[in-house]
Coordinates of C-alpha atoms in Angstrom, one line a residue:
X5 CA -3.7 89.3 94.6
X6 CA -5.8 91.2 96.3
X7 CA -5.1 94.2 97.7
X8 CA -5.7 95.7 101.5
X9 CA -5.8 99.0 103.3
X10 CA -5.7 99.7 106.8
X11 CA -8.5 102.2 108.5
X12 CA -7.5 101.9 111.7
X13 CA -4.1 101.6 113.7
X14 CA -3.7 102.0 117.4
X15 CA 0.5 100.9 118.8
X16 CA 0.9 100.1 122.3
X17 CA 4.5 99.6 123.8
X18 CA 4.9 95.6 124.3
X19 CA 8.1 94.3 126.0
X20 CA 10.9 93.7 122.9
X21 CA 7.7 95.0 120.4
X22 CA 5.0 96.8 119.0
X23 CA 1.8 95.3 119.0
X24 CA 0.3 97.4 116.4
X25 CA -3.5 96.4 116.2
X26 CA -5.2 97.3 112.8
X27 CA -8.4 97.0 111.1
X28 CA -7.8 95.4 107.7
X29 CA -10.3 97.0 104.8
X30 CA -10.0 96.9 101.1
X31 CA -7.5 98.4 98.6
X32 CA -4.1 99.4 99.3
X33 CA -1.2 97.4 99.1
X34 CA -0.3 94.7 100.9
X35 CA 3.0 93.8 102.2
X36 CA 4.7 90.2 103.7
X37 CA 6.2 91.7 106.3
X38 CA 3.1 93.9 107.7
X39 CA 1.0 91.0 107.6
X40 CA 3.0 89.0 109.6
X41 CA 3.8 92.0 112.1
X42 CA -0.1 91.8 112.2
X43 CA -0.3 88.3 112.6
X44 CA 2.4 88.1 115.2
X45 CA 0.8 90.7 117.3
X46 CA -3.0 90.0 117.5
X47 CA -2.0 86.5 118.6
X48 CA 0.2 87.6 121.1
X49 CA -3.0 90.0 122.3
X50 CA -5.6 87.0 121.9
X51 CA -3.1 84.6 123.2
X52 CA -3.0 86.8 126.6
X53 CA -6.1 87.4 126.5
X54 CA -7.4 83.4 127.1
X55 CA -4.7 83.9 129.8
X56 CA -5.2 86.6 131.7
X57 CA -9.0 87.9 130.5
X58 CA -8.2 90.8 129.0
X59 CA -11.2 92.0 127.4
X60 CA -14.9 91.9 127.4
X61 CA -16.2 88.8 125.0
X62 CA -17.1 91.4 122.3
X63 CA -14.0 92.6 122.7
X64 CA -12.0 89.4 122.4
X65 CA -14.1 87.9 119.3
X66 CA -13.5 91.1 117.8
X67 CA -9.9 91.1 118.1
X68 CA -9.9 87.2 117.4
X69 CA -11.2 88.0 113.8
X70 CA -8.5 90.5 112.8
X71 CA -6.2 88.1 113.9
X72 CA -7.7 85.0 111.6
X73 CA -7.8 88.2 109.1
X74 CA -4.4 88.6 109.2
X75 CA -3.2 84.9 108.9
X76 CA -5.5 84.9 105.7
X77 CA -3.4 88.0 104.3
X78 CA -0.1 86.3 105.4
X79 CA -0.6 83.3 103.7
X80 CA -1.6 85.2 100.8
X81 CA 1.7 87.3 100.8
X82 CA 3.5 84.0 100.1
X83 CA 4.8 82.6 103.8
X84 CA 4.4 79.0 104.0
X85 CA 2.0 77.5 106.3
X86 CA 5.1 76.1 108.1
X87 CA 6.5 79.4 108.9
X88 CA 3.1 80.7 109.8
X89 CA 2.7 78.1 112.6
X90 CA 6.1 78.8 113.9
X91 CA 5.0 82.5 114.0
X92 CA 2.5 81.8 116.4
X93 CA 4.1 79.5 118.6
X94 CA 6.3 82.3 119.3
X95 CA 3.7 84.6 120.0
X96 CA 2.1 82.3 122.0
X97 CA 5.5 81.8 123.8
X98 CA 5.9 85.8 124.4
X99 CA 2.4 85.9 125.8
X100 CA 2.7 83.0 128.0
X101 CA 5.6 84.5 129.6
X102 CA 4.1 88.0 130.4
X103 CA 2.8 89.2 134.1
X104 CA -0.9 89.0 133.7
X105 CA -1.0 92.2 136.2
X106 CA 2.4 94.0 134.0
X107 CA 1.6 97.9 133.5
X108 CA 3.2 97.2 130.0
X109 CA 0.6 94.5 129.1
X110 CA -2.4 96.8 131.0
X111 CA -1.3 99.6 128.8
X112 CA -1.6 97.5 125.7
X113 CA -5.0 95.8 126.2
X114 CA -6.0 99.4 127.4
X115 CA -4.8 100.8 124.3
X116 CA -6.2 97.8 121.6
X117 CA -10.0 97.4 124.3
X118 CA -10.3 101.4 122.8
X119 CA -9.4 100.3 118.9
X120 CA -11.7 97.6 118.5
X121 CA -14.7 99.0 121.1
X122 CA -16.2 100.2 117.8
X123 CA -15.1 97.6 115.7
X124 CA -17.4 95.1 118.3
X125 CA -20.6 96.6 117.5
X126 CA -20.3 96.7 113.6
X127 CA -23.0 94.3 112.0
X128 CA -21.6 94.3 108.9
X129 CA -18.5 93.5 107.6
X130 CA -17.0 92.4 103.8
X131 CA -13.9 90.0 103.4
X132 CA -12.6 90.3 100.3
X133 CA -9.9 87.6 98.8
X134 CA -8.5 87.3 95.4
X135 CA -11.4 85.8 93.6
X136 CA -14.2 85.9 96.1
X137 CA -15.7 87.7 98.7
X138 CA -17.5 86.5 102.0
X139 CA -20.1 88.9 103.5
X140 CA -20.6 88.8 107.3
X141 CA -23.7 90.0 109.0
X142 CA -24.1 89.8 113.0
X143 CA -27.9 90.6 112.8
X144 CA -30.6 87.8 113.5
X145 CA -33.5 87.0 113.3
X146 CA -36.5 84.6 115.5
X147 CA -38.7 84.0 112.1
X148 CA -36.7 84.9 108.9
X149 CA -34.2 83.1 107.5
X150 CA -30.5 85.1 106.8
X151 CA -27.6 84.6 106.1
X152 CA -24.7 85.1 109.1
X153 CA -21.7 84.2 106.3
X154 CA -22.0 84.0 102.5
X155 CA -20.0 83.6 99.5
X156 CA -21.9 83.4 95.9
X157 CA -20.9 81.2 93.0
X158 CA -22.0 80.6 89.3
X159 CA -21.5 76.9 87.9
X160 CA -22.4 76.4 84.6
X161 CA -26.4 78.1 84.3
X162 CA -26.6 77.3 88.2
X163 CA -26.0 79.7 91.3
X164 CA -24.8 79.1 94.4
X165 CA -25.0 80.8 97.9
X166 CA -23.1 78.8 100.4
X167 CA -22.2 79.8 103.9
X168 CA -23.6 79.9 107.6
X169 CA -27.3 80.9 108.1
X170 CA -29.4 81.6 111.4
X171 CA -28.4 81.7 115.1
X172 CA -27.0 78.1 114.9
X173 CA -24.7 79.3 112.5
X174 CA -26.0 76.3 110.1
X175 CA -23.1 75.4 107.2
X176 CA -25.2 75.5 104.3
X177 CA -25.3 75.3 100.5
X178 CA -28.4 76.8 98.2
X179 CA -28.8 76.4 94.7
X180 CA -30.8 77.2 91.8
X181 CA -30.6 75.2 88.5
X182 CA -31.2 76.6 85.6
X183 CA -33.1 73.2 84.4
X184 CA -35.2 72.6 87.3
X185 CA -33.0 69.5 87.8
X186 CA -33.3 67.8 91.7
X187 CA -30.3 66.8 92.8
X188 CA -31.0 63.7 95.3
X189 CA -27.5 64.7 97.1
X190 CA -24.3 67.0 98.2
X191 CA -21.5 66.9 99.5
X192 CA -18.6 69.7 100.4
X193 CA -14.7 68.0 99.2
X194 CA -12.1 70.1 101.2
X195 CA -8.6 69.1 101.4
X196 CA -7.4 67.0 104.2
X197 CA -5.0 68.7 106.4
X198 CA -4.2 65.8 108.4
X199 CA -3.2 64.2 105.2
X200 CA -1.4 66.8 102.8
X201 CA 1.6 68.9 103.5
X202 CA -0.3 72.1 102.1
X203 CA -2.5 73.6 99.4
X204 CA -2.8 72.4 96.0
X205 CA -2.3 76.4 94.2
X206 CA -1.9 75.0 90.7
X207 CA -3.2 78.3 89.0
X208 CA -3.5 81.4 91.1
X209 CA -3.5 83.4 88.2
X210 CA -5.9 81.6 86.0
X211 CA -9.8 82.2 85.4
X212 CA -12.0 79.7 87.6
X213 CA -11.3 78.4 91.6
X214 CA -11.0 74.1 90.1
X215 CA -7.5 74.7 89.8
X216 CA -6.8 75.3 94.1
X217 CA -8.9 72.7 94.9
X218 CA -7.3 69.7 96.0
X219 CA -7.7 66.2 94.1
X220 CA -10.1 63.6 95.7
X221 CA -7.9 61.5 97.4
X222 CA -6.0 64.0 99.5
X223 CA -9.6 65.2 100.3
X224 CA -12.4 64.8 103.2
X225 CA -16.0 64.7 101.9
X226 CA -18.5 65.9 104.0
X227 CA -22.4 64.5 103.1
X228 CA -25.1 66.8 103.2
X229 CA -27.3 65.8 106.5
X230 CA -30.5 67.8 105.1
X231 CA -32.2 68.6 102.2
X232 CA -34.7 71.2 101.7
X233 CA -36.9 73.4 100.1
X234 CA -35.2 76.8 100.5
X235 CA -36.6 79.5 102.0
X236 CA -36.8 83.1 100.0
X237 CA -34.4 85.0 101.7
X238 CA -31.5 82.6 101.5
X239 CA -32.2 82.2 97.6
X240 CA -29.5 83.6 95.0
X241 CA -30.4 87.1 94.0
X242 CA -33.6 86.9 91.7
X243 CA -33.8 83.4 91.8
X244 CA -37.5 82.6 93.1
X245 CA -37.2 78.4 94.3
X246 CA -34.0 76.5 94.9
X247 CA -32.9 73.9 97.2
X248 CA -30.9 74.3 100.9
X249 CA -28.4 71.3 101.5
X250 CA -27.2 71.1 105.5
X251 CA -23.5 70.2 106.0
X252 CA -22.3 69.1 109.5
X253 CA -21.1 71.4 112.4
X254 CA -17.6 69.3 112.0
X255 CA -17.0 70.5 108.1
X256 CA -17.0 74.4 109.2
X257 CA -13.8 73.8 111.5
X258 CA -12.2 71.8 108.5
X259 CA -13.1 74.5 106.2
X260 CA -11.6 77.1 108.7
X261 CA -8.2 74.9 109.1
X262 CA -7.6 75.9 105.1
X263 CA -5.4 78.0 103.2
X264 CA -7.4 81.3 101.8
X265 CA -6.1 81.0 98.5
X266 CA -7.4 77.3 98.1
X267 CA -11.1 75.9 97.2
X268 CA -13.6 74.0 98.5
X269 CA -15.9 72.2 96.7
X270 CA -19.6 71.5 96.4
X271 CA -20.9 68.8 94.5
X272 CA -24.3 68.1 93.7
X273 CA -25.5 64.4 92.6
X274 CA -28.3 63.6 90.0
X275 CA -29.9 60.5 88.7
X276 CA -29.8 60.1 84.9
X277 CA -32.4 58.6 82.7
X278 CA -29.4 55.8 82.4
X279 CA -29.9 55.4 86.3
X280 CA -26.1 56.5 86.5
X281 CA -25.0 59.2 89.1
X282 CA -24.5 62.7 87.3
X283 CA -22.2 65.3 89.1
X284 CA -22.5 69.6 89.2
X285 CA -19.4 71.1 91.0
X286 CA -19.5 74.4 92.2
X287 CA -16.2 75.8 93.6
X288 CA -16.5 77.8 96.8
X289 CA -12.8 80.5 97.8
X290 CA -12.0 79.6 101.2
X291 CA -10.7 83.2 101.5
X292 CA -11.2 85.1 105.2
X293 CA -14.0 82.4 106.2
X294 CA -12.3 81.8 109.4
X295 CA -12.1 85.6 109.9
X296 CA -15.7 85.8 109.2
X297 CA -16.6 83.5 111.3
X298 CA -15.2 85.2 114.3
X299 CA -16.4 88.2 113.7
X300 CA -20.1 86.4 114.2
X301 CA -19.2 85.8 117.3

């Protein structure tokens, strides 16, 4: 599992608790019960926040990705999805029941507006998870091509970037084959919430993500809506051509809906000389992609 540290940690006094806002970093070790605490309190801040508008937006997205941050690290500690929900909703309740103009909820969104002023104008930021890491990176650009959100993968010979590029935040994947091979499709396979009662974890522990994905048919498949020649700058490292595949807007919510420790999957269709469909998967962590996503914003 992987392991967390905390930089940062400002406590205000909340009516019944402490809403102790941290900034979750790498190494360290992580415990059940703080990441809950977390989880419990940023949603409780964020939750008042829609309410009562707390904080500048800056603010608010800023504080809205430590708190998808620490839902990630919660589920990894081993609480079920079940309890995390009811977590929430109690947080949400605690919130919804506080004096929008209370000195004891001024004081705390004083107190958490001063911990993540700093945090809000980062650029950069790394979410590891156990087997994967997404980078973030606020900075755009009018004529070059970046990625916003990334996450590497090797399959086989072939490399994979996938992730959310340019000011639209596109969902895309880019790959290189090893064989010059041109795949005439892809599609992203993520589990179906609506459809499952949680994630399919059938081997945390061993090498490889195919074990946490879930099978087809507890799955929603997402087709690629583009294909393209990919630019240079969204290329795996040292690879000089590859190909950009453009998921729809819909399959990033999905993909933020899902369990950290779980995979998604990107499949790639050929055509063989036998005129038969030929399949590549690559296997994609969904680790702190929610988080990362919010910190974009």
């Amino acid at each position: 599992m992987t392991s967390r540290k905390t930089f940062g940690v400002v406590t205000a006094r909340w009516p019944g608790i402490f809403a102790s806002i941290a900034i979750l970093g790498v190494s360290g070790p992580s415990h059940a019960a703080t990441a809950a605490d977390q989880l419990y309190e940023r949603t409780l801040m964020t939750s008042a926040d829609a309410r009562c508008r707390l904080f500048k937006p800056a603010v608010g997205s800023a504080l809205d990705a430590a708190r998808a941050q620490a839902r990630g690290a919660t589920l990894r500690s081993g609480v079920s999805q079940n309890e995390v929900t009811a977590l929430e909703a109690r947080a949400h309740a605690k919130a919804g029941a506080a004096s929008c103009g209370s000195k004891d909820l001024t004081t705390a969104a004083d107190r958490v507006r001063k911990a993540f002023d700093g945090y809000s104008t980062m650029l950069r930021m790394a979410y590891p998870g156990d087997r994967a890491t997404w980078q973030a990176d606020r900075s755009v650009s009018a004529t070059i091509a970046v990625w916003r959100l990334s996450q590497p993968s090797s399959f086989g010979r072939d490399r994979l970037v996938f992730g959310l590029s340019g000011r639209a935040n596109d969902m895309l994947a880019v790959a290189n084959f090893a064989d010059n091979a041109q795949p005439y499709a892809a599609r992203l396979v993520l589990r179906d919430t609506l459809r499952t009662q949680g994630p399919y974890l059938n081997a945390r522990n061993a090498k490889g993500l195919a074990a946490n994905a879930a099978p087809r048919n507890a799955s929603r498949v997402f087709g690629a809506e583009t294909r393209d020649d990919a630019p240079l700058t969204l290329l795996p490292t040292g690879a000089k051509t590859g190909l950009s595949f453009r998921f729809p807007r819909e399959a990033g919510d999905a993909l933020s809906r899902l369990d950290p420790r779980e995979a998604a999957t990107v499949e790639f269709v050929f055509t063989s000389r036998s005129g038969q469909d030929v399949v590549r998967r690559a296997y994609v962590e969904v680790g702190d992609f929610a988080a990362g996503r919010a910190f974009l914003r």
